[in-house]
Amino acid sequence: MSEPPALILEGVHKSFRENEVLKGIDLKVAPHEVVCLIGASGSGKSTLLRCINLVEPIDSGRIVVEGEDITAEGVDANRIRRRIGIVYQSFNLFPHMTVLRNITLAPREVLKMDRAEAEGAAAALLGRFGLIDKQDEYPDRLSGGQQQRVAIVRALAMRPHLMLLDEVTSALDPELVAEVLAVIRELALEGMTMLIATHEMGFARDIADKVCFLDSGSILEAGPPERIFTAPEHPRTRQFLGRIIEAGRL
Amino acid sequence: MTTRGIGPANDPGPSVPSGRGSRALGGRGVLVSSASTVLFFAIIAIVVVLAPGSGVVAERFFSPPHLWQSLVGSEGSPSVLRAFLLNVEIFAVAEVFILILALVIAVVRGIPGPVFFPFRLVAVAYTDLFRGVPLILVLYMIGFGVPGLGLRFISYLPDVTYGVISLILVYSAYVAEVYRAGIESVHESQNAAARSLGLTRWQSLRFVVLPQAIRRVIPPLLNDFIGLQKDTALVSVLGSIEAARAAQIYSASEFNYASYVVAAFLFVLITIPLARFTDRLIARDKRRREAGALA
């Protein structure tokens, strides 16, 4: 038997009071697959990622990670989160800790790694992403791009099986976007399974195995990037991409 | 104007306020501030000296022999200085317990979930009660009530212990609110980031939220401790001979109030370093925030 899918979403619904944000999302992500979620702000991309990471409880449906239903009754959310890395738009590094401590906190406290092992692993990751000379700095001494790369390293230090990236370049100055995208590209080449919410259409086209267009809480269209970006079927997708092209972002 | 560069090169002139503190004052500014200070205190001095009872007040409050006598003590009355050591001791002991108890209350108050409702209720009731009741009434109730219960281990302690307990009870309620404000000032995204790395609620609180919260509330905490230093004097209502009580004994036996001046001076003496230290921390935080905003 082949590996189970990394992630399956079945009829995921989520409302905030009367506002239905996710209206039945179905999605399958294979191991080592990179799936990009595109769509306007408020279409539900971020909420979907937060639901998968169990930050937000879902109202109905199922989320299955590597064959385990993580939305079942009595599942230990902390255990699930260890396997799923998430990186946010606003970095959310811990400002009172050095870069190294930011990265080693969870491996040491959650995985109970000893200090030397955790720091060795962190240094290796920092070295790979060109941040080794920043390990003793505090986050506010770093540029936005460096902070976001540290946030990615922090998530990777837990050796997640699945990475969720929530518009990780949206808070960055344009000249800092490339360095963060380069890191994500490298992860994709390594075979990291990723679900990426992004506004960077060019990046999505390059990196994604599959692109999903979300519109007000539903996946209207999903497929390989060549098709979605060149021959979108749904009129809403066409309209959305038309606006992006108009704005010169594709 | 001095040559010190305190503004941009096209600074329109010395009338533009370009900073605070003596460093920012030009030569003319120093002159004006000195003159106004001298004038201010001169007026007060004249009013006091010309007051009809000024001679009597000088003798009753500031006579050097009495100041000295009350400071070191005499046969009939205790030394205010030695009694003041009790205030320092009360403060030092109470402070440690307040820091711990208040943190527990603040944390308990923030635990979510219906199971913990009774704990939250107790924490809220505690802060409401002890912030509402005047310290002196708490002192009377603890100091006379608990010994009255006749319980084996807790009813026969020294008076000063009941005083310390009262201070801990009352101040913990205030300090718990300071902690709580600090905890709430840490953005929820910090907790979310910690939880999404797999840290438990407690680990997130311990490693991520509390360290940031406590750092932010150090200035208001120190401010509460300045208040605590002074309120140690109230413990005297239970009979402990601390500085204020010693001063009272002196004045009652010598018919001179110099002892009160001495006691007041001692309180101010240990408060000022703490106050200046608080100022420095606030200034440092402000600088950091500004530096952070620029980054």
PDB file of N, CA and C in Angstrom, chain B residues 138-201:
ATOM      1  N   VAL B 138      -8.163  45.764  57.689  1.00  0.00           N
ATOM      2  CA  VAL B 138      -7.642  44.406  57.528  1.00  0.00           C
ATOM      3  C   VAL B 138      -6.691  44.099  58.677  1.00  0.00           C
ATOM      4  N   LEU B 139      -5.865  45.078  59.028  1.00  0.00           N
ATOM      5  CA  LEU B 139      -4.922  44.899  60.138  1.00  0.00           C
ATOM      6  C   LEU B 139      -5.666  44.573  61.441  1.00  0.00           C
ATOM      7  N   TYR B 140      -6.703  45.325  61.711  1.00  0.00           N
ATOM      8  CA  TYR B 140      -7.465  45.071  62.942  1.00  0.00           C
ATOM      9  C   TYR B 140      -8.100  43.689  62.908  1.00  0.00           C
ATOM     10  N   MET B 141      -8.689  43.353  61.749  1.00  0.00           N
ATOM     11  CA  MET B 141      -9.410  42.076  61.675  1.00  0.00           C
ATOM     12  C   MET B 141      -8.469  40.884  61.773  1.00  0.00           C
ATOM     13  N   ILE B 142      -7.346  40.965  61.072  1.00  0.00           N
ATOM     14  CA  ILE B 142      -6.379  39.857  61.143  1.00  0.00           C
ATOM     15  C   ILE B 142      -5.678  39.864  62.506  1.00  0.00           C
ATOM     16  N   GLY B 143      -5.245  41.051  62.899  1.00  0.00           N
ATOM     17  CA  GLY B 143      -4.410  41.162  64.102  1.00  0.00           C
ATOM     18  C   GLY B 143      -5.149  40.845  65.393  1.00  0.00           C
ATOM     19  N   PHE B 144      -6.431  41.128  65.441  1.00  0.00           N
ATOM     20  CA  PHE B 144      -7.199  40.831  66.650  1.00  0.00           C
ATOM     21  C   PHE B 144      -8.111  39.624  66.459  1.00  0.00           C
ATOM     22  N   GLY B 145      -8.507  39.371  65.200  1.00  0.00           N
ATOM     23  CA  GLY B 145      -9.438  38.271  64.929  1.00  0.00           C
ATOM     24  C   GLY B 145      -8.776  36.912  64.978  1.00  0.00           C
ATOM     25  N   VAL B 146      -7.658  36.775  64.285  1.00  0.00           N
ATOM     26  CA  VAL B 146      -7.025  35.459  64.196  1.00  0.00           C
ATOM     27  C   VAL B 146      -6.540  34.980  65.571  1.00  0.00           C
ATOM     28  N   PRO B 147      -5.885  35.839  66.379  1.00  0.00           N
ATOM     29  CA  PRO B 147      -5.511  35.367  67.716  1.00  0.00           C
ATOM     30  C   PRO B 147      -6.738  34.980  68.531  1.00  0.00           C
ATOM     31  N   GLY B 148      -7.851  35.681  68.294  1.00  0.00           N
ATOM     32  CA  GLY B 148      -9.063  35.389  69.033  1.00  0.00           C
ATOM     33  C   GLY B 148      -9.639  34.016  68.748  1.00  0.00           C
ATOM     34  N   LEU B 149      -9.302  33.456  67.576  1.00  0.00           N
ATOM     35  CA  LEU B 149      -9.840  32.152  67.214  1.00  0.00           C
ATOM     36  C   LEU B 149      -9.299  31.047  68.113  1.00  0.00           C
ATOM     37  N   GLY B 150      -8.133  31.270  68.688  1.00  0.00           N
ATOM     38  CA  GLY B 150      -7.560  30.270  69.578  1.00  0.00           C
ATOM     39  C   GLY B 150      -7.096  29.004  68.893  1.00  0.00           C
ATOM     40  N   LEU B 151      -6.714  29.120  67.613  1.00  0.00           N
ATOM     41  CA  LEU B 151      -6.222  27.943  66.896  1.00  0.00           C
ATOM     42  C   LEU B 151      -4.760  27.687  67.252  1.00  0.00           C
ATOM     43  N   ARG B 152      -4.389  26.413  67.255  1.00  0.00           N
ATOM     44  CA  ARG B 152      -3.097  26.072  67.828  1.00  0.00           C
ATOM     45  C   ARG B 152      -1.913  26.754  67.133  1.00  0.00           C
ATOM     46  N   PHE B 153      -1.819  26.621  65.803  1.00  0.00           N
ATOM     47  CA  PHE B 153      -0.592  27.092  65.163  1.00  0.00           C
ATOM     48  C   PHE B 153      -0.663  28.532  64.671  1.00  0.00           C
ATOM     49  N   ILE B 154      -1.853  29.004  64.409  1.00  0.00           N
ATOM     50  CA  ILE B 154      -1.895  30.315  63.764  1.00  0.00           C
ATOM     51  C   ILE B 154      -2.389  31.437  64.676  1.00  0.00           C
ATOM     52  N   SER B 155      -2.783  31.113  65.883  1.00  0.00           N
ATOM     53  CA  SER B 155      -3.344  32.166  66.730  1.00  0.00           C
ATOM     54  C   SER B 155      -2.365  32.737  67.750  1.00  0.00           C
ATOM     55  N   TYR B 156      -1.177  32.179  67.845  1.00  0.00           N
ATOM     56  CA  TYR B 156      -0.255  32.650  68.880  1.00  0.00           C
ATOM     57  C   TYR B 156       1.076  33.121  68.294  1.00  0.00           C
ATOM     58  N   LEU B 157       0.978  33.776  67.144  1.00  0.00           N
ATOM     59  CA  LEU B 157       2.178  34.291  66.493  1.00  0.00           C
ATOM     60  C   LEU B 157       2.466  35.692  67.010  1.00  0.00           C
ATOM     61  N   PRO B 158       3.690  36.185  66.799  1.00  0.00           N
ATOM     62  CA  PRO B 158       3.981  37.566  67.211  1.00  0.00           C
ATOM     63  C   PRO B 158       3.089  38.565  66.463  1.00  0.00           C
ATOM     64  N   ASP B 159       2.813  39.699  67.099  1.00  0.00           N
ATOM     65  CA  ASP B 159       1.954  40.721  66.487  1.00  0.00           C
ATOM     66  C   ASP B 159       2.408  41.097  65.079  1.00  0.00           C
ATOM     67  N   VAL B 160       3.717  41.247  64.954  1.00  0.00           N
ATOM     68  CA  VAL B 160       4.230  41.739  63.685  1.00  0.00           C
ATOM     69  C   VAL B 160       3.907  40.765  62.549  1.00  0.00           C
ATOM     70  N   THR B 161       3.796  39.489  62.861  1.00  0.00           N
ATOM     71  CA  THR B 161       3.465  38.499  61.834  1.00  0.00           C
ATOM     72  C   THR B 161       2.073  38.758  61.262  1.00  0.00           C
ATOM     73  N   TYR B 162       1.132  39.086  62.142  1.00  0.00           N
ATOM     74  CA  TYR B 162      -0.215  39.403  61.634  1.00  0.00           C
ATOM     75  C   TYR B 162      -0.180  40.663  60.771  1.00  0.00           C
ATOM     76  N   GLY B 163       0.693  41.580  61.144  1.00  0.00           N
ATOM     77  CA  GLY B 163       0.854  42.791  60.331  1.00  0.00           C
ATOM     78  C   GLY B 163       1.370  42.456  58.943  1.00  0.00           C
ATOM     79  N   VAL B 164       2.383  41.608  58.898  1.00  0.00           N
ATOM     80  CA  VAL B 164       2.956  41.212  57.612  1.00  0.00           C
ATOM     81  C   VAL B 164       1.904  40.472  56.784  1.00  0.00           C
ATOM     82  N   ILE B 165       1.160  39.586  57.433  1.00  0.00           N
ATOM     83  CA  ILE B 165       0.120  38.839  56.707  1.00  0.00           C
ATOM     84  C   ILE B 165      -0.908  39.806  56.101  1.00  0.00           C
ATOM     85  N   SER B 166      -1.306  40.811  56.877  1.00  0.00           N
ATOM     86  CA  SER B 166      -2.284  41.780  56.371  1.00  0.00           C
ATOM     87  C   SER B 166      -1.744  42.522  55.161  1.00  0.00           C
ATOM     88  N   LEU B 167      -0.488  42.944  55.255  1.00  0.00           N
ATOM     89  CA  LEU B 167       0.119  43.653  54.117  1.00  0.00           C
ATOM     90  C   LEU B 167       0.161  42.743  52.888  1.00  0.00           C
ATOM     91  N   ILE B 168       0.512  41.492  53.103  1.00  0.00           N
ATOM     92  CA  ILE B 168       0.577  40.544  51.981  1.00  0.00           C
ATOM     93  C   ILE B 168      -0.808  40.393  51.346  1.00  0.00           C
ATOM     94  N   LEU B 169      -1.828  40.232  52.192  1.00  0.00           N
ATOM     95  CA  LEU B 169      -3.186  40.034  51.672  1.00  0.00           C
ATOM     96  C   LEU B 169      -3.633  41.229  50.832  1.00  0.00           C
ATOM     97  N   VAL B 170      -3.436  42.421  51.360  1.00  0.00           N
ATOM     98  CA  VAL B 170      -3.930  43.614  50.670  1.00  0.00           C
ATOM     99  C   VAL B 170      -3.101  43.905  49.422  1.00  0.00           C
ATOM    100  N   TYR B 171      -1.791  43.908  49.574  1.00  0.00           N
ATOM    101  CA  TYR B 171      -0.957  44.285  48.425  1.00  0.00           C
ATOM    102  C   TYR B 171      -0.988  43.243  47.314  1.00  0.00           C
ATOM    103  N   SER B 172      -1.189  41.978  47.677  1.00  0.00           N
ATOM    104  CA  SER B 172      -1.272  40.955  46.628  1.00  0.00           C
ATOM    105  C   SER B 172      -2.444  41.232  45.694  1.00  0.00           C
ATOM    106  N   ALA B 173      -3.520  41.767  46.243  1.00  0.00           N
ATOM    107  CA  ALA B 173      -4.684  42.076  45.406  1.00  0.00           C
ATOM    108  C   ALA B 173      -4.327  43.150  44.375  1.00  0.00           C
ATOM    109  N   TYR B 174      -3.579  44.169  44.820  1.00  0.00           N
ATOM    110  CA  TYR B 174      -3.163  45.219  43.876  1.00  0.00           C
ATOM    111  C   TYR B 174      -2.175  44.678  42.852  1.00  0.00           C
ATOM    112  N   VAL B 175      -1.173  43.985  43.357  1.00  0.00           N
ATOM    113  CA  VAL B 175      -0.109  43.518  42.473  1.00  0.00           C
ATOM    114  C   VAL B 175      -0.640  42.479  41.484  1.00  0.00           C
ATOM    115  N   ALA B 176      -1.639  41.687  41.905  1.00  0.00           N
ATOM    116  CA  ALA B 176      -2.247  40.723  40.984  1.00  0.00           C
ATOM    117  C   ALA B 176      -2.846  41.455  39.782  1.00  0.00           C
ATOM    118  N   GLU B 177      -3.459  42.604  40.040  1.00  0.00           N
ATOM    119  CA  GLU B 177      -4.044  43.378  38.938  1.00  0.00           C
ATOM    120  C   GLU B 177      -2.956  43.926  38.022  1.00  0.00           C
ATOM    121  N   VAL B 178      -1.826  44.301  38.612  1.00  0.00           N
ATOM    122  CA  VAL B 178      -0.705  44.774  37.790  1.00  0.00           C
ATOM    123  C   VAL B 178      -0.206  43.645  36.889  1.00  0.00           C
ATOM    124  N   TYR B 179      -0.018  42.473  37.479  1.00  0.00           N
ATOM    125  CA  TYR B 179       0.395  41.311  36.681  1.00  0.00           C
ATOM    126  C   TYR B 179      -0.612  41.039  35.568  1.00  0.00           C
ATOM    127  N   ARG B 180      -1.898  41.097  35.927  1.00  0.00           N
ATOM    128  CA  ARG B 180      -2.938  40.756  34.959  1.00  0.00           C
ATOM    129  C   ARG B 180      -2.892  41.728  33.770  1.00  0.00           C
ATOM    130  N   ALA B 181      -2.702  42.999  34.078  1.00  0.00           N
ATOM    131  CA  ALA B 181      -2.584  43.977  32.994  1.00  0.00           C
ATOM    132  C   ALA B 181      -1.401  43.608  32.099  1.00  0.00           C
ATOM    133  N   GLY B 182      -0.310  43.174  32.713  1.00  0.00           N
ATOM    134  CA  GLY B 182       0.865  42.781  31.939  1.00  0.00           C
ATOM    135  C   GLY B 182       0.583  41.571  31.061  1.00  0.00           C
ATOM    136  N   ILE B 183      -0.077  40.587  31.636  1.00  0.00           N
ATOM    137  CA  ILE B 183      -0.381  39.365  30.882  1.00  0.00           C
ATOM    138  C   ILE B 183      -1.281  39.712  29.692  1.00  0.00           C
ATOM    139  N   GLU B 184      -2.253  40.573  29.936  1.00  0.00           N
ATOM    140  CA  GLU B 184      -3.173  40.921  28.851  1.00  0.00           C
ATOM    141  C   GLU B 184      -2.515  41.794  27.789  1.00  0.00           C
ATOM    142  N   SER B 185      -1.410  42.453  28.157  1.00  0.00           N
ATOM    143  CA  SER B 185      -0.749  43.313  27.175  1.00  0.00           C
ATOM    144  C   SER B 185       0.107  42.510  26.191  1.00  0.00           C
ATOM    145  N   VAL B 186       0.341  41.237  26.501  1.00  0.00           N
ATOM    146  CA  VAL B 186       1.096  40.397  25.563  1.00  0.00           C
ATOM    147  C   VAL B 186       0.119  39.915  24.493  1.00  0.00           C
ATOM    148  N   HIS B 187       0.432  40.215  23.254  1.00  0.00           N
ATOM    149  CA  HIS B 187      -0.511  39.944  22.170  1.00  0.00           C
ATOM    150  C   HIS B 187      -0.821  38.453  22.063  1.00  0.00           C
ATOM    151  N   GLU B 188      -2.076  38.160  21.772  1.00  0.00           N
ATOM    152  CA  GLU B 188      -2.533  36.775  21.679  1.00  0.00           C
ATOM    153  C   GLU B 188      -1.719  35.979  20.641  1.00  0.00           C
ATOM    154  N   SER B 189      -1.188  36.663  19.635  1.00  0.00           N
ATOM    155  CA  SER B 189      -0.438  35.945  18.601  1.00  0.00           C
ATOM    156  C   SER B 189       0.811  35.278  19.175  1.00  0.00           C
ATOM    157  N   GLN B 190       1.345  35.823  20.286  1.00  0.00           N
ATOM    158  CA  GLN B 190       2.498  35.184  20.922  1.00  0.00           C
ATOM    159  C   GLN B 190       2.104  33.828  21.488  1.00  0.00           C
ATOM    160  N   ASN B 191       0.958  33.797  22.145  1.00  0.00           N
ATOM    161  CA  ASN B 191       0.458  32.538  22.676  1.00  0.00           C
ATOM    162  C   ASN B 191       0.142  31.575  21.528  1.00  0.00           C
ATOM    163  N   ALA B 192      -0.463  32.092  20.473  1.00  0.00           N
ATOM    164  CA  ALA B 192      -0.803  31.246  19.322  1.00  0.00           C
ATOM    165  C   ALA B 192       0.457  30.633  18.727  1.00  0.00           C
ATOM    166  N   ALA B 193       1.513  31.444  18.613  1.00  0.00           N
ATOM    167  CA  ALA B 193       2.762  30.932  18.044  1.00  0.00           C
ATOM    168  C   ALA B 193       3.326  29.821  18.921  1.00  0.00           C
ATOM    169  N   ALA B 194       3.263  30.024  20.227  1.00  0.00           N
ATOM    170  CA  ALA B 194       3.799  29.018  21.148  1.00  0.00           C
ATOM    171  C   ALA B 194       2.974  27.734  21.080  1.00  0.00           C
ATOM    172  N   ARG B 195       1.650  27.893  21.087  1.00  0.00           N
ATOM    173  CA  ARG B 195       0.784  26.710  21.058  1.00  0.00           C
ATOM    174  C   ARG B 195       0.942  25.950  19.751  1.00  0.00           C
ATOM    175  N   SER B 196       1.129  26.668  18.646  1.00  0.00           N
ATOM    176  CA  SER B 196       1.219  25.969  17.365  1.00  0.00           C
ATOM    177  C   SER B 196       2.548  25.231  17.239  1.00  0.00           C
ATOM    178  N   LEU B 197       3.511  25.554  18.098  1.00  0.00           N
ATOM    179  CA  LEU B 197       4.755  24.770  18.119  1.00  0.00           C
ATOM    180  C   LEU B 197       4.600  23.520  18.992  1.00  0.00           C
ATOM    181  N   GLY B 198       3.413  23.357  19.573  1.00  0.00           N
ATOM    182  CA  GLY B 198       3.168  22.169  20.375  1.00  0.00           C
ATOM    183  C   GLY B 198       3.333  22.396  21.865  1.00  0.00           C
ATOM    184  N   LEU B 199       3.656  23.627  22.284  1.00  0.00           N
ATOM    185  CA  LEU B 199       3.763  23.897  23.713  1.00  0.00           C
ATOM    186  C   LEU B 199       2.376  23.848  24.347  1.00  0.00           C
ATOM    187  N   THR B 200       2.321  23.359  25.575  1.00  0.00           N
ATOM    188  CA  THR B 200       1.039  23.332  26.276  1.00  0.00           C
ATOM    189  C   THR B 200       0.707  24.743  26.754  1.00  0.00           C
ATOM    190  N   ARG B 201      -0.510  24.895  27.261  1.00  0.00           N
ATOM    191  CA  ARG B 201      -0.926  26.198  27.775  1.00  0.00           C
ATOM    192  C   ARG B 201       0.037  26.687  28.865  1.00  0.00           C
TER     193      ARG B 201
END
